[in-house]
């Protein structure tokens, strides 16, 4: 059994960031996204309800990545969100730039709408962004410390808009209040679809144990089973009724209420011990730990500068994401929509150095 380490010993394990990136320790987002309620509950809530966007569901289903390597897909996605929140400005801009290349291959025909999908579409990216930020906050409120103050909430949504500039999103379309966020989801309701594919993906992800390391011993998985069941029910308890109906999921309000206290207790324990938090993070998403740990441990970066996203993109020589890699995106569209070929893997190999390894055996090797 590993011994308990002091904060100083834990800090010695991680390299400092180059700078504070786009938010910094005084941001509300660091507090909310850095809380243990984000690691599983908020993240799983986001990546399940995302599938109600038929375009996103088509991209996920046709690529097949989630089903044939769920643990590494989980870790890579969590690492990328971690970079947006806690990473240094240059490394995060680079990861965002590479992600545009990776997303260039996620194009095709959507069998549900009859149209086409493109993972770099600003509207689809906005849906992903808002489901993530709303889900992280909702789980923080339900299973963590509770509701933010009005001033904190205003700051949280302002930070949400700023970070959106790392994607192909039009920042002017990003809501800047709770009311605006809820209105966003209402406006999206007519565009959502409860297709068989979407329901299948949600029910595949929801048991949560699909994200466990593939090499986790059987005894570990068996020991975690009760907690996995509890956390799964907790995620469902956050869904509004219409989303439960769309997903074909039934859970009573009695169960919703019953899971609240034990799940809050689990996350209070995680929050109370840095050793337990980092051990847990290393277990479920080792790719994300080198990015999040310095912020969680309070390791000062090499520079205390906090950048604006557009300022950093210009300074480090990266295009605005919506304008980036138009040549690659055009070639992919020609391959898929004109020639009827499969898209190339542009950016996929390169992404491993920035977003995380594709091979689960190498998941912990990304710095």
Coordinates of C-alpha atoms in Angstrom, one line a residue:
X1 CA 0.0 0.0 0.0
X2 CA 1.3 3.4 -0.9
X3 CA 2.1 5.6 2.1
X4 CA 0.5 9.0 2.7
X5 CA 2.6 11.8 1.2
X6 CA 2.9 15.3 2.5
X7 CA 1.8 18.2 0.3
X8 CA 5.5 19.0 -0.4
X9 CA 6.1 15.4 -1.5
X10 CA 3.1 15.5 -3.8
X11 CA 4.2 18.8 -5.3
X12 CA 7.6 17.4 -6.1
X13 CA 6.0 14.9 -8.4
X14 CA 4.7 17.4 -10.9
X15 CA 6.2 20.1 -13.2
X16 CA 4.9 23.6 -12.9
X17 CA 2.9 25.1 -15.7
X18 CA 4.6 27.8 -17.9
X19 CA 2.0 30.3 -16.8
X20 CA -1.6 30.5 -15.4
X21 CA -3.2 30.0 -18.8
X22 CA -6.5 31.8 -19.2
X23 CA -8.1 31.7 -15.7
X24 CA -5.8 31.3 -12.7
X25 CA -6.3 30.6 -9.0
X26 CA -8.6 33.5 -8.4
X27 CA -11.1 32.2 -11.0
X28 CA -14.4 30.6 -10.0
X29 CA -13.8 28.0 -12.7
X30 CA -10.7 26.6 -10.9
X31 CA -12.8 26.1 -7.8
X32 CA -15.7 24.4 -9.6
X33 CA -13.8 22.4 -12.2
X34 CA -11.1 21.5 -9.7
X35 CA -13.6 19.9 -7.3
X36 CA -14.0 16.1 -7.3
X37 CA -17.6 16.4 -8.5
X38 CA -16.1 17.2 -11.9
X39 CA -14.0 14.1 -12.3
X40 CA -16.8 11.6 -12.9
X41 CA -20.2 13.0 -12.2
X42 CA -20.0 16.3 -14.1
X43 CA -18.0 14.8 -16.9
X44 CA -20.2 11.7 -17.4
X45 CA -23.3 13.8 -17.3
X46 CA -21.9 16.0 -20.1
X47 CA -20.7 13.2 -22.4
X48 CA -24.0 11.3 -22.1
X49 CA -26.4 14.1 -22.8
X50 CA -24.2 15.4 -25.6
X51 CA -25.4 12.5 -27.7
X52 CA -28.9 14.1 -28.0
X53 CA -27.3 16.3 -30.7
X54 CA -27.8 14.0 -33.8
X55 CA -24.7 15.4 -35.5
X56 CA -22.5 14.6 -32.5
X57 CA -24.0 11.2 -32.1
X58 CA -23.4 10.4 -35.8
X59 CA -19.7 11.5 -35.4
X60 CA -19.2 9.4 -32.3
X61 CA -21.0 6.3 -33.6
X62 CA -19.4 6.3 -37.1
X63 CA -15.9 6.8 -35.7
X64 CA -16.4 4.0 -33.1
X65 CA -13.7 5.4 -30.8
X66 CA -15.8 5.5 -27.7
X67 CA -16.7 1.9 -27.9
X68 CA -13.4 0.3 -28.8
X69 CA -11.2 2.4 -26.5
X70 CA -13.5 4.1 -23.9
X71 CA -10.9 4.5 -21.2
X72 CA -8.4 6.3 -23.4
X73 CA -11.2 8.4 -25.0
X74 CA -12.3 9.3 -21.5
X75 CA -8.8 10.3 -20.4
X76 CA -8.0 12.3 -23.6
X77 CA -11.2 14.3 -23.3
X78 CA -10.7 14.9 -19.6
X79 CA -7.1 16.0 -20.3
X80 CA -8.2 18.4 -23.0
X81 CA -10.8 20.0 -20.7
X82 CA -8.1 20.1 -18.0
X83 CA -5.8 22.0 -20.4
X84 CA -8.5 24.6 -21.1
X85 CA -9.0 25.2 -17.4
X86 CA -5.5 24.7 -15.9
X87 CA -2.9 24.4 -18.6
X88 CA -0.3 26.9 -19.7
X89 CA -1.4 29.2 -22.5
X90 CA 0.9 28.0 -25.3
X91 CA 0.4 24.3 -24.6
X92 CA -3.4 24.7 -24.5
X93 CA -3.4 26.7 -27.7
X94 CA -1.4 24.0 -29.4
X95 CA -3.7 21.3 -28.2
X96 CA -6.7 23.3 -29.4
X97 CA -5.1 23.8 -32.8
X98 CA -4.3 20.1 -33.1
X99 CA -7.8 19.2 -32.1
X100 CA -9.1 21.1 -35.2
X101 CA -7.0 18.8 -37.3
X102 CA -8.4 15.7 -35.5
X103 CA -11.9 16.9 -35.8
X104 CA -11.4 17.5 -39.5
X105 CA -11.8 13.7 -40.0
X106 CA -15.1 13.6 -38.0
X107 CA -17.3 14.5 -41.0
X108 CA -19.9 12.5 -42.8
X109 CA -23.6 11.9 -43.4
X110 CA -26.0 12.0 -40.6
X111 CA -28.6 9.2 -41.0
X112 CA -31.0 10.8 -38.5
X113 CA -31.3 14.3 -40.0
X114 CA -30.4 13.3 -43.6
X115 CA -27.8 16.0 -43.7
X116 CA -24.1 16.1 -43.0
X117 CA -22.1 16.6 -39.8
X118 CA -18.8 18.2 -39.1
X119 CA -17.2 18.1 -35.7
X120 CA -15.6 21.5 -36.3
X121 CA -19.0 23.1 -36.8
X122 CA -19.3 26.0 -34.4
X123 CA -22.8 25.1 -33.4
X124 CA -21.9 21.5 -32.5
X125 CA -18.9 22.8 -30.6
X126 CA -21.1 25.2 -28.7
X127 CA -23.4 22.4 -27.7
X128 CA -20.5 20.4 -26.3
X129 CA -19.1 23.4 -24.5
X130 CA -22.4 24.3 -22.8
X131 CA -23.3 20.7 -21.8
X132 CA -19.8 20.5 -20.2
X133 CA -19.9 23.8 -18.3
X134 CA -23.5 23.4 -17.2
X135 CA -23.0 19.8 -16.1
X136 CA -19.9 20.5 -14.1
X137 CA -21.6 23.4 -12.3
X138 CA -24.8 21.4 -11.7
X139 CA -23.0 18.5 -10.1
X140 CA -20.9 20.9 -8.0
X141 CA -24.1 22.3 -6.7
X142 CA -25.9 19.0 -6.1
X143 CA -23.1 16.9 -4.7
X144 CA -20.4 19.4 -3.7
X145 CA -20.4 22.7 -1.7
X146 CA -23.6 24.0 -3.2
X147 CA -24.7 27.0 -5.2
X148 CA -22.3 29.8 -6.0
X149 CA -22.9 33.4 -5.0
X150 CA -24.4 35.8 -7.6
X151 CA -21.0 37.4 -8.1
X152 CA -19.3 34.0 -8.4
X153 CA -21.8 32.8 -10.9
X154 CA -21.5 35.9 -13.1
X155 CA -17.7 35.3 -13.1
X156 CA -18.1 31.6 -13.9
X157 CA -20.2 32.3 -17.0
X158 CA -17.9 35.1 -18.1
X159 CA -15.0 32.6 -17.9
X160 CA -17.1 30.1 -19.8
X161 CA -17.3 32.6 -22.7
X162 CA -13.6 33.3 -22.7
X163 CA -12.5 29.7 -22.7
X164 CA -15.0 29.0 -25.6
X165 CA -12.6 31.0 -27.8
X166 CA -10.3 27.9 -27.8
X167 CA -12.9 26.2 -30.0
X168 CA -14.5 27.0 -33.4
X169 CA -17.3 28.7 -31.4
X170 CA -18.6 32.2 -32.0
X171 CA -18.1 33.6 -28.5
X172 CA -20.9 36.1 -28.9
X173 CA -23.3 33.1 -28.9
X174 CA -22.1 31.8 -25.5
X175 CA -24.6 32.5 -22.7
X176 CA -23.2 34.6 -19.8
X177 CA -25.8 33.8 -17.1
X178 CA -27.7 30.8 -15.6
X179 CA -30.9 32.1 -17.3
X180 CA -29.1 32.4 -20.6
X181 CA -27.7 28.9 -20.2
X182 CA -31.2 27.4 -19.5
X183 CA -32.6 29.4 -22.4
X184 CA -29.9 27.9 -24.6
X185 CA -31.0 24.3 -23.7
X186 CA -34.6 25.2 -24.3
X187 CA -33.8 26.6 -27.7
X188 CA -31.9 23.4 -28.6
X189 CA -34.7 21.0 -27.6
X190 CA -36.3 21.0 -31.0
X191 CA -33.0 20.1 -32.5
X192 CA -32.3 17.1 -30.2
X193 CA -33.1 13.5 -31.2
X194 CA -33.5 10.4 -29.1
X195 CA -32.3 8.1 -31.9
X196 CA -31.5 4.4 -31.3
X197 CA -27.8 5.2 -31.7
X198 CA -28.0 8.0 -29.1
X199 CA -29.8 5.8 -26.6
X200 CA -27.3 3.0 -27.2
X201 CA -24.3 5.3 -26.6
X202 CA -25.8 6.8 -23.4
X203 CA -26.5 3.4 -22.0
X204 CA -23.0 2.2 -22.9
X205 CA -21.4 5.1 -21.1
X206 CA -23.7 5.4 -18.1
X207 CA -22.5 2.4 -16.1
X208 CA -19.3 4.5 -15.8
X209 CA -17.1 1.4 -15.4
X210 CA -16.4 1.5 -19.1
X211 CA -14.0 4.3 -18.3
X212 CA -12.0 2.2 -15.8
X213 CA -8.5 1.3 -17.0
X214 CA -8.5 -1.8 -19.2
X215 CA -5.8 -3.4 -17.1
X216 CA -7.5 -2.8 -13.8
X217 CA -7.5 -6.1 -11.9
X218 CA -10.9 -7.9 -11.4
X219 CA -10.8 -7.5 -7.7
X220 CA -10.6 -3.7 -8.1
X221 CA -13.5 -3.6 -10.5
X222 CA -15.5 -5.8 -8.1
X223 CA -14.7 -3.6 -5.1
X224 CA -15.7 -0.5 -7.0
X225 CA -19.0 -2.0 -8.3
X226 CA -21.2 -0.6 -5.5
X227 CA -19.7 2.9 -5.9
X228 CA -20.1 2.7 -9.7
X229 CA -23.8 1.9 -9.3
X230 CA -24.2 4.7 -6.8
X231 CA -22.5 7.2 -9.1
X232 CA -24.5 6.1 -12.1
X233 CA -27.7 6.7 -10.2
X234 CA -26.4 10.1 -9.1
X235 CA -25.7 11.1 -12.7
X236 CA -29.3 10.1 -13.7
X237 CA -30.7 12.1 -10.9
X238 CA -29.3 15.2 -12.5
X239 CA -31.2 14.7 -15.8
X240 CA -34.4 16.6 -16.4
X241 CA -37.4 14.5 -17.1
X242 CA -37.4 15.1 -20.8
X243 CA -33.9 13.9 -21.1
X244 CA -34.7 10.7 -19.1
X245 CA -37.6 10.1 -21.4
X246 CA -35.5 10.7 -24.5
X247 CA -32.8 8.3 -23.2
X248 CA -35.4 5.7 -22.3
X249 CA -34.2 5.7 -18.7
X250 CA -36.4 5.3 -15.6
X251 CA -35.4 6.2 -12.1
X252 CA -37.7 7.2 -9.3
X253 CA -37.5 10.5 -7.4
X254 CA -37.1 8.4 -4.3
X255 CA -33.9 7.0 -5.7
X256 CA -32.8 10.5 -6.8
X257 CA -33.1 11.7 -3.2
X258 CA -31.6 8.5 -1.7
X259 CA -28.3 8.9 -3.5
X260 CA -27.7 12.5 -2.7
X261 CA -26.2 12.2 0.8
X262 CA -23.9 9.2 0.2
X263 CA -22.6 10.7 -3.0
X264 CA -22.0 14.0 -1.3
X265 CA -20.1 12.1 1.4
X266 CA -17.9 10.4 -1.1
X267 CA -17.0 13.7 -2.7
X268 CA -16.4 15.4 0.7
X269 CA -13.9 12.6 1.4
X270 CA -12.2 13.0 -1.9
X271 CA -12.0 16.8 -1.4
X272 CA -10.6 16.4 2.2
X273 CA -7.5 14.5 1.2
X274 CA -5.0 15.4 -1.6
X275 CA -3.6 11.9 -1.4
X276 CA -7.0 10.3 -2.1
X277 CA -7.9 12.9 -4.8
X278 CA -4.7 12.4 -6.8
X279 CA -4.7 8.6 -6.4
X280 CA -8.3 8.6 -7.7
X281 CA -7.4 10.9 -10.6
X282 CA -4.4 8.8 -11.5
X283 CA -6.6 5.7 -11.6
X284 CA -9.4 7.1 -13.8
X285 CA -7.6 9.5 -16.0
X286 CA -3.7 9.5 -15.7
X287 CA -3.5 11.7 -18.9
X288 CA -5.2 14.6 -17.1
X289 CA -3.2 14.5 -13.8
X290 CA 0.0 16.4 -15.0
X291 CA -2.3 19.2 -16.1
X292 CA -4.7 19.4 -13.1
X293 CA -2.4 18.5 -10.3
X294 CA -0.3 21.7 -10.3
X295 CA -3.5 23.7 -9.9
X296 CA -4.9 21.4 -7.2
X297 CA -1.7 21.4 -5.3
X298 CA -1.0 25.2 -5.7
X299 CA 2.3 24.7 -7.5
X300 CA 3.2 28.2 -8.8
X301 CA 3.8 28.4 -12.6
X302 CA 7.0 29.7 -14.1
X303 CA 5.2 33.0 -14.9
X304 CA 2.2 34.4 -13.1
X305 CA 0.7 35.8 -16.3
X306 CA -2.9 35.2 -17.1
X307 CA -3.6 35.5 -20.8
X308 CA -6.7 36.4 -22.9
X309 CA -7.3 33.6 -25.4
X310 CA -7.1 35.7 -28.5
X311 CA -4.0 37.5 -27.1
X312 CA -2.3 34.1 -26.6
X313 CA -3.3 32.7 -30.0
X314 CA -1.8 35.7 -31.7
X315 CA 1.3 35.8 -29.6
X316 CA 2.1 32.1 -30.1
X317 CA 1.2 32.0 -33.8
X318 CA -2.0 30.1 -33.8
X319 CA -5.0 30.9 -36.0
X320 CA -8.4 31.5 -34.5
X321 CA -9.8 27.9 -34.4
X322 CA -12.7 28.6 -36.8
X323 CA -10.1 29.8 -39.4
X324 CA -7.5 27.1 -38.7
X325 CA -6.4 24.4 -41.1
X326 CA -8.8 25.2 -43.8
X327 CA -6.6 23.3 -46.3
X328 CA -6.9 20.1 -44.3
X329 CA -10.6 20.5 -43.7
X330 CA -11.2 21.1 -47.4
X331 CA -9.2 17.9 -48.4
X332 CA -11.2 15.9 -45.9
X333 CA -14.5 17.2 -47.3
X334 CA -13.3 16.3 -50.8
X335 CA -12.4 12.8 -49.8
X336 CA -15.6 12.1 -47.9
X337 CA -18.3 14.1 -49.8
X338 CA -16.9 14.1 -53.4
X339 CA -14.8 11.0 -53.7
X340 CA -16.8 8.8 -51.2
X341 CA -13.6 7.8 -49.4
X342 CA -12.8 7.5 -45.7
X343 CA -11.2 10.6 -44.2
X344 CA -7.4 10.6 -43.5
X345 CA -6.0 10.5 -40.0
X346 CA -4.5 14.0 -40.1
X347 CA -3.6 15.2 -36.6
X348 CA -4.4 11.9 -34.8
X349 CA -0.8 10.8 -34.3
X350 CA 0.3 14.3 -33.5
X351 CA -2.5 14.7 -30.9
X352 CA -1.0 12.0 -28.7
X353 CA 1.7 14.3 -27.5
X354 CA -0.8 17.0 -26.5
X355 CA -4.1 15.4 -25.7
X356 CA -3.1 11.9 -24.6
X357 CA -2.0 8.5 -25.8
X358 CA -4.4 6.4 -27.9
X359 CA -2.9 3.2 -26.5
X360 CA -4.1 2.6 -22.9
X361 CA -0.7 1.1 -22.0
X362 CA 0.9 4.5 -22.6
X363 CA -1.9 6.6 -21.0
X364 CA 0.3 7.8 -18.1
X365 CA 3.2 8.8 -20.3
X366 CA 1.9 12.1 -21.5
X367 CA 3.4 15.0 -19.5

